[in-house]
Tab-separated table of C-alpha atoms in Angstrom:
chain	number	residue	atom	x	y	z
A	70	MET	CA	-156.549	-125.858	217.114
A	71	ARG	CA	-154.590	-123.014	215.800
A	72	GLY	CA	-155.877	-120.095	217.934
A	73	ASP	CA	-155.108	-119.034	221.392
A	74	VAL	CA	-158.285	-117.110	221.484
A	75	THR	CA	-161.788	-117.824	220.417
A	76	VAL	CA	-163.789	-114.914	219.168
A	77	PHE	CA	-167.642	-115.420	219.628
A	78	SER	CA	-169.334	-112.846	217.350
A	79	ALA	CA	-172.881	-112.191	216.890
A	80	GLY	CA	-175.733	-110.278	215.119
A	81	LEU	CA	-176.306	-108.776	218.604
A	82	VAL	CA	-174.334	-109.106	221.923
A	83	VAL	CA	-176.166	-108.322	224.945
A	84	PRO	CA	-173.560	-107.744	227.841
A	85	MET	CA	-176.214	-106.835	230.640
A	86	THR	CA	-173.733	-104.261	232.209
A	87	ALA	CA	-173.258	-102.391	228.926
A	88	PRO	CA	-175.646	-101.237	226.248
A	89	PRO	CA	-176.453	-104.024	223.600
A	90	ILE	CA	-174.009	-104.128	220.687
A	91	LEU	CA	-175.103	-104.591	217.133
A	92	ARG	CA	-172.493	-106.779	215.376
A	93	GLY	CA	-170.609	-107.372	218.467
A	94	ALA	CA	-167.963	-109.797	219.737
A	95	VAL	CA	-166.702	-111.513	222.801
A	96	ALA	CA	-163.122	-112.794	222.834
A	97	VAL	CA	-162.263	-115.734	225.226
A	98	ALA	CA	-158.947	-117.013	226.466
A	99	ASP	CA	-158.398	-119.550	229.218
A	100	GLY	CA	-162.046	-119.829	230.018
A	101	ARG	CA	-162.364	-115.963	230.690
A	102	ILE	CA	-163.501	-112.964	228.686
A	103	LEU	CA	-160.758	-111.075	227.229
A	104	HIS	CA	-162.429	-108.494	225.181
A	105	VAL	CA	-166.070	-107.116	224.609
A	106	GLY	CA	-167.149	-104.890	221.934
A	107	GLU	CA	-167.974	-104.143	218.283
A	108	ARG	CA	-166.828	-107.075	216.221
A	109	ARG	CA	-164.402	-105.016	214.192
A	110	TRP	CA	-162.741	-103.468	217.318
A	111	VAL	CA	-162.271	-106.802	218.924
A	112	ILE	CA	-160.754	-108.464	215.865
A	113	ASP	CA	-158.508	-105.372	215.257
A	114	SER	CA	-157.390	-105.401	218.861
A	115	LEU	CA	-156.193	-108.920	218.606
A	116	GLU	CA	-154.614	-108.651	215.134
A	117	GLN	CA	-152.657	-105.512	216.205
A	118	GLN	CA	-151.333	-107.652	219.146
A	119	ASP	CA	-150.608	-110.496	216.691
A	120	VAL	CA	-152.697	-112.795	218.661
A	121	PRO	CA	-153.965	-115.765	216.786
A	122	TYR	CA	-157.646	-116.379	217.143
A	123	LEU	CA	-160.506	-118.582	215.930
A	124	GLU	CA	-163.766	-116.966	215.075
A	125	HIS	CA	-167.343	-118.192	215.623
A	126	TRP	CA	-169.910	-116.002	213.889
A	127	TRP	CA	-173.655	-116.359	214.807
A	128	ASP	CA	-176.424	-114.453	213.020
A	129	GLY	CA	-178.645	-114.231	216.161
A	130	ALA	CA	-178.240	-113.014	219.725
A	131	LEU	CA	-175.389	-113.579	222.062
A	132	LEU	CA	-176.189	-113.233	225.962
A	133	PRO	CA	-174.463	-114.259	229.086
A	134	GLY	CA	-175.191	-117.819	230.236
A	135	LEU	CA	-178.632	-117.949	231.818
A	136	VAL	CA	-178.969	-118.430	235.758
A	137	ASN	CA	-181.616	-120.535	237.103
A	138	ALA	CA	-182.010	-118.969	240.464
A	139	HIS	CA	-184.478	-121.865	241.807
A	140	SER	CA	-184.728	-125.462	240.795
A	141	HIS	CA	-184.960	-129.034	242.340
A	142	LEU	CA	-183.075	-131.013	239.765
A	143	GLN	CA	-183.624	-134.319	241.487
A	144	TYR	CA	-187.389	-134.040	240.899
A	145	THR	CA	-186.771	-134.215	237.096
A	146	GLY	CA	-188.365	-137.714	237.135
A	147	MET	CA	-191.640	-136.438	238.622
A	148	ALA	CA	-192.883	-134.733	235.434
A	149	GLU	CA	-196.332	-136.392	236.012
A	150	VAL	CA	-196.791	-134.111	238.883
A	151	GLY	CA	-195.991	-131.030	236.980
A	152	ALA	CA	-198.245	-131.871	234.159
A	153	GLY	CA	-201.221	-131.543	236.472
A	154	GLN	CA	-203.177	-128.522	237.494
A	155	TYR	CA	-203.973	-127.977	241.173
A	156	SER	CA	-206.270	-125.883	243.433
A	157	GLY	CA	-203.585	-124.766	245.774
A	158	PHE	CA	-200.379	-125.642	247.689
A	159	ASP	CA	-201.928	-128.323	249.841
A	160	ASP	CA	-203.592	-130.069	246.744
A	161	TRP	CA	-200.382	-129.964	244.849
A	162	ALA	CA	-198.338	-131.257	247.945
A	163	ASP	CA	-200.792	-134.262	248.232
A	164	ALA	CA	-199.949	-135.094	244.706
A	165	PHE	CA	-196.142	-134.517	245.053
A	166	THR	CA	-196.020	-136.883	248.152
A	167	VAL	CA	-197.552	-139.844	246.368
A	168	VAL	CA	-195.022	-139.783	243.536
A	169	TYR	CA	-192.108	-138.783	245.697
A	170	GLU	CA	-192.378	-141.750	247.951
A	171	ARG	CA	-192.100	-144.049	245.070
A	172	PRO	CA	-188.605	-145.453	244.379
A	173	HIS	CA	-186.416	-143.032	242.389
A	174	ASP	CA	-182.791	-142.993	241.242
A	175	TRP	CA	-182.375	-139.255	242.417
A	176	ARG	CA	-178.834	-138.869	241.002
A	177	ALA	CA	-179.734	-139.993	237.573
A	178	ASP	CA	-182.826	-137.969	237.451
A	179	ALA	CA	-180.841	-134.858	238.693
A	180	LEU	CA	-178.190	-135.328	235.980
A	181	LEU	CA	-180.914	-135.580	233.407
A	182	GLY	CA	-182.229	-132.252	234.573
A	183	ALA	CA	-178.797	-130.684	234.321
A	184	ASP	CA	-178.437	-131.734	230.905
A	185	GLU	CA	-181.828	-130.253	230.118
A	186	LEU	CA	-180.700	-126.962	231.877
A	187	ILE	CA	-177.696	-126.633	229.728
A	188	ARG	CA	-179.827	-127.500	226.523
A	189	HIS	CA	-181.828	-124.346	227.488
A	190	GLY	CA	-179.020	-122.003	227.937
A	191	VAL	CA	-178.443	-122.303	231.588
A	192	THR	CA	-174.870	-122.254	232.868
A	193	ALA	CA	-175.676	-121.851	236.666
A	194	VAL	CA	-178.366	-122.992	238.987
A	195	ALA	CA	-179.547	-122.807	242.771
A	196	ASP	CA	-180.206	-126.486	243.031
A	197	ILE	CA	-182.260	-127.533	246.096
A	198	VAL	CA	-181.070	-131.018	247.183
A	199	THR	CA	-183.296	-133.181	249.382
A	200	ASP	CA	-181.669	-136.660	249.077
A	201	ARG	CA	-178.028	-137.060	249.461
A	202	GLU	CA	-177.712	-139.190	246.128
A	203	ALA	CA	-178.095	-135.851	244.308
A	204	SER	CA	-175.705	-133.708	246.196
A	205	ASP	CA	-172.789	-133.807	243.764
A	206	VAL	CA	-174.712	-133.198	240.506
A	207	LEU	CA	-173.585	-129.691	239.905
A	208	HIS	CA	-169.976	-130.680	240.190
A	209	VAL	CA	-170.278	-133.770	237.977
A	210	ALA	CA	-172.356	-131.750	235.450
A	211	GLY	CA	-169.919	-128.945	235.316
A	212	LEU	CA	-172.513	-126.409	235.956
A	213	ARG	CA	-171.899	-123.277	237.975
A	214	GLY	CA	-174.095	-122.277	240.995
A	215	ILE	CA	-174.806	-123.577	244.487
A	216	ALA	CA	-176.145	-126.905	245.767
A	217	PHE	CA	-178.388	-125.925	248.759
A	218	TRP	CA	-178.960	-128.778	251.202
A	219	GLU	CA	-182.869	-128.766	252.148
A	220	VAL	CA	-183.667	-128.796	255.798
A	221	MET	CA	-187.271	-129.401	256.899
A	222	ASN	CA	-189.477	-130.990	259.521
A	223	TRP	CA	-187.199	-130.405	262.479
A	224	GLU	CA	-188.640	-129.650	265.934
A	225	THR	CA	-186.597	-128.033	268.633
A	226	ALA	CA	-185.922	-130.953	270.963
A	227	GLU	CA	-184.818	-133.371	268.171
A	228	TRP	CA	-182.875	-130.607	266.611
A	229	ASN	CA	-180.960	-129.887	269.870
A	230	GLU	CA	-180.371	-133.460	270.347
A	231	ARG	CA	-178.948	-134.419	266.748
A	232	GLY	CA	-180.311	-132.370	264.103
A	233	ARG	CA	-177.745	-129.557	264.211
A	234	GLU	CA	-174.817	-132.101	263.890
A	235	GLN	CA	-176.614	-133.855	261.221
A	236	VAL	CA	-177.318	-130.949	258.990
A	237	ILE	CA	-173.643	-129.709	259.467
A	238	ALA	CA	-172.527	-133.261	258.261
A	239	ASP	CA	-174.844	-133.144	255.264
A	240	LEU	CA	-173.554	-129.781	254.215
A	241	GLU	CA	-169.980	-130.806	254.670
A	242	GLY	CA	-170.820	-133.709	252.326
A	243	ILE	CA	-171.714	-131.357	249.357
A	244	PRO	CA	-168.649	-130.647	247.085
A	245	ALA	CA	-167.036	-127.405	247.461
A	246	THR	CA	-167.213	-126.903	243.650
A	247	PRO	CA	-169.238	-125.219	242.541
A	248	GLY	CA	-170.565	-124.185	245.809
A	249	ALA	CA	-172.756	-125.366	248.783
A	250	GLY	CA	-175.238	-123.769	251.037
A	251	LEU	CA	-178.253	-124.509	253.320
A	252	SER	CA	-181.824	-124.274	252.436
A	253	PRO	CA	-184.281	-124.159	255.306
A	254	HIS	CA	-187.357	-125.266	253.700
A	255	ALA	CA	-189.943	-122.688	254.775
A	256	PRO	CA	-191.036	-120.773	257.869
A	257	TYR	CA	-193.962	-123.139	258.503
A	258	SER	CA	-191.897	-126.451	258.170
A	259	LEU	CA	-189.331	-125.833	260.879
A	260	ASP	CA	-189.200	-124.751	264.492
A	261	THR	CA	-187.936	-121.394	265.520
A	262	VAL	CA	-184.565	-122.748	267.103
A	263	PRO	CA	-183.478	-124.489	263.841
A	264	LEU	CA	-184.434	-121.230	261.803
A	265	LEU	CA	-182.255	-119.443	264.252
A	266	ASP	CA	-179.112	-121.795	263.818
A	267	MET	CA	-178.935	-122.238	260.221
A	268	PRO	CA	-178.007	-118.667	259.293
A	269	ASP	CA	-175.188	-119.060	261.791
A	270	ILE	CA	-173.994	-122.379	260.361
A	271	VAL	CA	-173.633	-121.146	256.807
A	272	ARG	CA	-172.336	-117.629	257.743
A	273	GLN	CA	-169.530	-119.149	259.767
A	274	ARG	CA	-168.410	-121.007	256.696
A	275	GLY	CA	-168.904	-118.135	254.278
A	276	GLN	CA	-171.827	-119.957	252.409
A	277	ARG	CA	-175.289	-119.049	251.414
A	278	LEU	CA	-178.961	-119.452	252.362
A	279	HIS	CA	-181.957	-120.029	250.190
A	280	ILE	CA	-185.580	-120.319	251.535
A	281	HIS	CA	-189.155	-120.839	250.043
A	282	LEU	CA	-190.810	-117.681	251.159
A	283	GLY	CA	-194.306	-116.238	250.272
A	284	GLU	CA	-195.220	-119.290	248.331
A	285	SER	CA	-198.301	-120.271	250.534
A	286	ALA	CA	-201.172	-118.079	251.272
A	287	PHE	CA	-200.634	-119.275	254.818
A	288	GLU	CA	-197.722	-117.120	255.164
A	289	GLU	CA	-199.252	-113.970	254.158
A	290	GLU	CA	-199.796	-111.061	256.558
A	291	ARG	CA	-203.248	-111.332	258.214
A	292	LEU	CA	-204.985	-108.105	258.599
A	293	ASP	CA	-207.341	-107.444	261.723
A	294	THR	CA	-210.853	-107.793	260.475
A	295	GLU	CA	-212.739	-107.987	263.661
A	296	GLY	CA	-211.315	-105.137	265.881
A	297	GLY	CA	-208.713	-107.393	267.481
A	298	ASP	CA	-205.074	-106.762	267.891
A	299	THR	CA	-203.452	-109.334	265.634
A	300	HIS	CA	-200.262	-107.119	265.160
A	301	ARG	CA	-199.419	-106.884	268.919
A	302	ALA	CA	-195.907	-106.905	269.606
A	303	TRP	CA	-194.317	-110.465	269.686
A	304	HIS	CA	-190.799	-111.875	270.133
A	305	PHE	CA	-189.447	-115.165	269.035
A	306	VAL	CA	-188.338	-116.178	272.494
A	307	GLY	CA	-190.554	-118.827	273.680
A	308	VAL	CA	-192.568	-119.011	270.400
A	309	GLN	CA	-191.849	-122.572	269.126
A	310	SER	CA	-192.676	-121.946	265.495
A	311	PHE	CA	-194.529	-119.730	262.938
A	312	ARG	CA	-197.547	-122.218	263.049
A	313	ALA	CA	-197.497	-121.715	266.948
A	314	LEU	CA	-197.396	-117.779	266.419
A	315	ARG	CA	-200.487	-118.058	264.260
A	316	SER	CA	-202.123	-120.434	266.676
A	317	LEU	CA	-201.739	-117.693	269.366
A	318	GLY	CA	-203.583	-115.236	267.207
A	319	PHE	CA	-200.643	-113.124	265.629
A	320	GLY	CA	-201.175	-111.848	262.048
A	321	THR	CA	-197.503	-111.485	261.520
A	322	GLY	CA	-196.467	-112.551	258.045
A	323	ALA	CA	-193.813	-115.049	257.508
A	324	THR	CA	-191.425	-112.512	255.940
A	325	GLU	CA	-191.221	-110.375	259.091
A	326	PHE	CA	-190.942	-113.717	260.963
A	327	VAL	CA	-187.802	-114.833	259.326
A	328	ASP	CA	-186.466	-111.475	259.425
A	329	ARG	CA	-186.665	-111.368	263.218
A	330	LEU	CA	-184.889	-114.569	263.208
A	331	GLY	CA	-181.848	-113.244	261.115
A	332	VAL	CA	-182.496	-115.294	258.103
A	333	LEU	CA	-182.823	-112.578	255.529
A	334	GLY	CA	-179.555	-110.802	254.302
A	335	PRO	CA	-177.419	-110.216	251.151
A	336	ASP	CA	-176.150	-113.706	251.548
A	337	CYS	CA	-179.790	-115.282	251.195
A	338	HIS	CA	-182.309	-115.186	248.357
A	339	VAL	CA	-185.799	-116.261	248.643
A	340	ALA	CA	-188.056	-118.335	246.220
A	341	HIS	CA	-191.277	-117.367	244.941
A	342	GLY	CA	-192.269	-114.208	246.884
A	343	VAL	CA	-195.919	-114.522	245.795
A	344	TYR	CA	-197.800	-113.704	249.049
A	345	MET	CA	-195.993	-110.591	250.154
A	346	THR	CA	-197.091	-107.273	250.983
A	347	ALA	CA	-195.427	-103.792	250.140
A	348	LYS	CA	-193.774	-103.974	253.670
A	349	ASP	CA	-192.491	-107.425	253.102
A	350	ARG	CA	-191.049	-106.404	249.777
A	351	ALA	CA	-189.555	-103.361	251.506
A	352	LEU	CA	-188.028	-105.635	254.052
A	353	LEU	CA	-186.383	-107.808	251.445
A	354	ARG	CA	-184.865	-104.468	249.699
A	355	ALA	CA	-183.631	-103.238	253.077
A	356	ARG	CA	-181.883	-106.612	253.632
A	357	GLY	CA	-180.301	-106.850	250.306
A	358	THR	CA	-182.294	-109.989	249.584
A	359	SER	CA	-183.157	-111.146	246.120
A	360	VAL	CA	-186.385	-112.942	245.054
A	361	ALA	CA	-186.331	-115.885	242.428
A	362	LEU	CA	-189.656	-115.638	240.718
A	363	CYS	CA	-191.133	-118.995	239.434
A	364	PRO	CA	-194.450	-117.994	237.710
A	365	ARG	CA	-195.012	-121.143	235.651
A	366	SER	CA	-194.711	-123.361	238.895
A	367	ASN	CA	-197.093	-121.002	240.722
A	368	GLU	CA	-199.702	-121.364	237.927
A	369	VAL	CA	-199.483	-125.192	237.959
A	370	ILE	CA	-199.881	-125.270	241.839
A	371	GLY	CA	-202.825	-122.874	241.557
A	372	LEU	CA	-201.334	-119.812	243.378
A	373	ALA	CA	-201.574	-116.210	242.835
A	374	PRO	CA	-199.207	-114.775	240.360
A	375	PRO	CA	-196.245	-113.030	241.949
A	376	PRO	CA	-196.520	-109.319	241.993
A	377	VAL	CA	-194.021	-108.642	239.222
A	378	ALA	CA	-195.045	-105.230	238.473
A	379	ALA	CA	-194.611	-104.106	242.197
A	380	TYR	CA	-191.216	-105.765	242.377
A	381	LEU	CA	-190.051	-103.958	239.117
A	382	LYS	CA	-191.412	-100.478	240.172
A	383	GLU	CA	-190.115	-100.587	243.621
A	384	GLY	CA	-186.569	-101.501	242.360
A	385	SER	CA	-186.566	-105.020	244.010
A	386	ALA	CA	-183.749	-107.482	243.160
A	387	ILE	CA	-185.348	-110.142	241.265
A	388	ALA	CA	-184.184	-113.464	239.549
A	389	VAL	CA	-185.995	-116.000	237.561
A	390	GLY	CA	-186.360	-119.788	238.437
A	391	THR	CA	-188.100	-122.850	236.820
A	392	ASP	CA	-188.601	-124.718	240.013
A	393	SER	CA	-188.866	-128.333	239.014
A	394	LEU	CA	-190.692	-130.834	236.832
A	395	SER	CA	-192.786	-131.681	239.734
A	396	SER	CA	-194.482	-128.270	239.494
A	397	SER	CA	-193.552	-126.949	236.036
A	398	PRO	CA	-193.931	-128.084	232.398
A	399	SER	CA	-190.305	-127.559	231.504
A	400	LEU	CA	-187.059	-126.564	232.555
A	401	ASP	CA	-186.810	-123.643	229.923
A	402	LEU	CA	-185.999	-120.691	231.821
A	403	MET	CA	-187.110	-118.342	228.967
A	404	SER	CA	-190.609	-119.823	229.335
A	405	ASP	CA	-190.812	-118.334	232.709
A	406	VAL	CA	-189.273	-115.098	231.264
A	407	ALA	CA	-192.191	-114.887	228.879
A	408	ALA	CA	-194.557	-115.824	231.619
A	409	LEU	CA	-193.220	-112.787	233.766
A	410	HIS	CA	-193.574	-110.470	230.898
A	411	ARG	CA	-197.311	-111.464	230.471
A	412	ILE	CA	-197.922	-110.926	234.158
A	413	ALA	CA	-196.034	-107.695	234.423
A	414	ARG	CA	-198.185	-106.255	231.479
A	415	GLU	CA	-201.503	-107.545	233.148
A	416	GLN	CA	-200.577	-106.039	236.298
A	417	GLY	CA	-200.289	-102.652	234.654
A	418	TYR	CA	-196.526	-102.204	234.080
A	419	THR	CA	-196.100	-100.187	230.951
A	420	ARG	CA	-192.454	-98.769	231.056
A	421	ARG	CA	-190.364	-99.386	228.280
A	422	ASP	CA	-187.644	-101.116	230.048
A	423	LEU	CA	-189.528	-104.336	230.680
A	424	HIS	CA	-187.765	-106.408	228.077
A	425	SER	CA	-184.206	-105.443	229.412
A	426	ARG	CA	-185.002	-105.788	233.015
A	427	LEU	CA	-186.438	-109.386	232.576
A	428	LEU	CA	-183.326	-110.455	230.472
A	429	SER	CA	-181.319	-108.990	233.271
A	430	ALA	CA	-183.243	-110.808	235.836
A	431	ALA	CA	-182.485	-114.079	233.968
A	432	THR	CA	-178.833	-113.369	233.894
A	433	LEU	CA	-177.088	-110.788	236.054
A	434	GLY	CA	-180.117	-110.904	238.570
A	435	GLY	CA	-179.745	-114.748	239.049
A	436	ALA	CA	-175.848	-114.371	239.515
A	437	HIS	CA	-176.626	-111.658	241.891
A	438	ALA	CA	-179.028	-113.799	243.894
A	439	LEU	CA	-176.264	-116.368	244.234
A	440	GLY	CA	-173.639	-113.927	245.218
A	441	LEU	CA	-171.799	-114.773	241.754
A	442	ASP	CA	-172.111	-111.238	240.149
A	443	ILE	CA	-168.886	-110.113	241.634
A	444	GLY	CA	-165.281	-111.516	242.277
A	445	PRO	CA	-162.976	-113.775	240.491
A	446	ALA	CA	-165.714	-116.105	239.555
A	447	ARG	CA	-168.364	-113.708	238.315
A	448	ILE	CA	-170.854	-114.572	236.001
A	449	GLY	CA	-174.145	-113.345	234.580
A	450	HIS	CA	-172.692	-110.380	232.466
A	451	LEU	CA	-170.288	-110.179	229.668
A	452	ALA	CA	-167.380	-108.224	230.916
A	453	VAL	CA	-163.440	-108.366	230.771
A	454	GLY	CA	-162.170	-110.896	233.395
A	455	ALA	CA	-165.650	-112.731	233.889
A	456	LEU	CA	-165.976	-116.368	233.310
A	457	ALA	CA	-166.883	-117.094	229.731
A	458	ASP	CA	-170.429	-118.549	230.153
A	459	LEU	CA	-172.441	-117.599	226.924
A	460	SER	CA	-176.031	-118.550	225.507
A	461	PHE	CA	-176.732	-118.051	222.004
A	462	PHE	CA	-180.325	-117.749	220.678
A	463	ASP	CA	-181.647	-118.360	217.180
A	464	VAL	CA	-183.684	-115.155	216.767
A	465	PRO	CA	-183.760	-112.365	213.913
A	466	VAL	CA	-181.521	-109.529	214.764
A	467	GLY	CA	-183.025	-106.153	213.518
A	468	ARG	CA	-183.555	-103.210	215.704
A	469	VAL	CA	-182.219	-103.616	219.134
A	470	GLY	CA	-185.598	-103.059	221.072
A	471	ASP	CA	-187.467	-105.474	218.553
A	472	THR	CA	-184.507	-108.164	219.114
A	473	LEU	CA	-184.895	-107.839	222.936
A	474	ALA	CA	-188.636	-108.158	222.748
A	475	GLU	CA	-188.230	-111.179	220.605
A	476	LEU	CA	-185.841	-112.919	223.139
A	477	VAL	CA	-188.266	-112.115	226.038
A	478	GLU	CA	-191.645	-112.840	224.533
A	479	ALA	CA	-190.649	-115.719	222.198
A	480	GLY	CA	-187.204	-116.951	223.438
A	481	ALA	CA	-188.323	-120.216	224.629
A	482	GLY	CA	-186.940	-123.218	222.779
A	483	ARG	CA	-184.638	-121.078	220.598
A	484	VAL	CA	-181.170	-121.865	222.253
A	485	ALA	CA	-178.727	-122.379	219.477
A	486	ALA	CA	-175.558	-123.228	221.850
A	487	THR	CA	-174.523	-123.094	225.367
A	488	VAL	CA	-170.794	-122.218	226.242
A	489	ILE	CA	-169.478	-122.710	229.780
A	490	GLY	CA	-165.947	-121.573	230.496
A	491	GLY	CA	-165.382	-121.133	226.910
A	492	ASP	CA	-166.241	-124.535	225.996
A	493	THR	CA	-169.371	-125.516	223.907
A	494	ARG	CA	-171.590	-127.915	226.031
A	495	TRP	CA	-174.510	-128.087	223.870
A	496	SER	CA	-175.393	-126.985	220.418
A	497	ALA	CA	-178.112	-127.321	217.906
A	498	PRO	CA	-177.815	-128.679	214.427
A	499	SER	CA	-177.754	-124.925	213.115
A	500	TRP	CA	-174.699	-124.408	215.187
A	501	THR	CA	-171.230	-124.531	213.191
A	502	GLY	CA	-167.644	-124.697	214.296
A	503	PRO	CA	-165.250	-122.008	214.507
A	504	ARG	CA	-163.416	-120.610	211.537
A	505	VAL	CA	-159.894	-119.345	211.367
A	506	ASN	CA	-159.702	-115.508	210.992
A	507	ALA	CA	-163.220	-115.706	209.577
A	508	GLU	CA	-164.525	-112.975	207.241
A	509	VAL	CA	-168.070	-111.863	207.926
A	510	SER	CA	-169.760	-109.836	205.311
A	511	SER	CA	-171.305	-106.665	206.202
């Protein structure tokens, strides 16, 4: 290869932290972004410095690599569950359990899922790992993100006896590259003491938390309907679990419950966030906690749609996740972006910024949820010094607003290439190789 620099130019470049650029370009060297701007300016800058380069022109749109902020890659082989339609969380869980208990090659399934993500433009993922065989898949697949070890079904006595040490050992068994963390499954599947301990375990190691929250209607705050005091003062000392709290007659929601236990924070993001009140959403904002919205998974399970319009109007930090093939028809993140657009409009969101905000949620918002939007390994936006993770879409480029609308509403299945660290990891037949000092007609 003759060039020290690769210039990826496109009809529209969408940096996320700067305005979209018609006929823009991103110059990449050593896996990082060197320049971002109008194509002619980027090319002139390189030529004035006598820097050799290869150019790859694309007629469509160039975005940062997509970030899937919630998935379970090891369940890729459970698509028969995700192909169904269920009447609620318990109905889905029954179907899931039957298939989960069959023999599986979790590692092979997770690797297939990783390949699917890359094919759909995803370069980073929050992957929930339940079985040890799948714990190194992000590392092996060369994806960015965090492998979160899932922890569930621990009661206090057994946790104190052996659970804490076992979970620490499991966490330390996950490769440090790209990253590791803990995922306490949900407020209702763990006793209070494990939920108290796990934030300390990861924070002592500078790692992150990820929890399913507001996915089940059981978690929603219960208002008093019969004159009783369902919101009387409570404290977690002596309360064995969220389920026990409810059995004692408290209407406290799961979001307030885990907040009292110190789970929420800027180093934690939550998945789903469906059954949340305005007070719950305000708690997430106050703690700096992002929510990964997974609308197609919610639809399959038979849940209510997430309050997308409220999250947007209130300025909440949102990201997008596909969940797994055990509860979703595909791992195409842009299908979930389109679903969020539809839901937001149905819920009365009329502001003109909807397309740009949802694209940001699928890129910069996901990186922020994983703590990867700043620092030397930053992703999710196209800026000088960031890692060169890019996604290219086969969409016609006209007016900027029209192109953003096309990406959001009809971008599913239209990824042309996925680049991670400057290397093309997947490309469609329409994708062509770079050209030396290419000339692109006006």
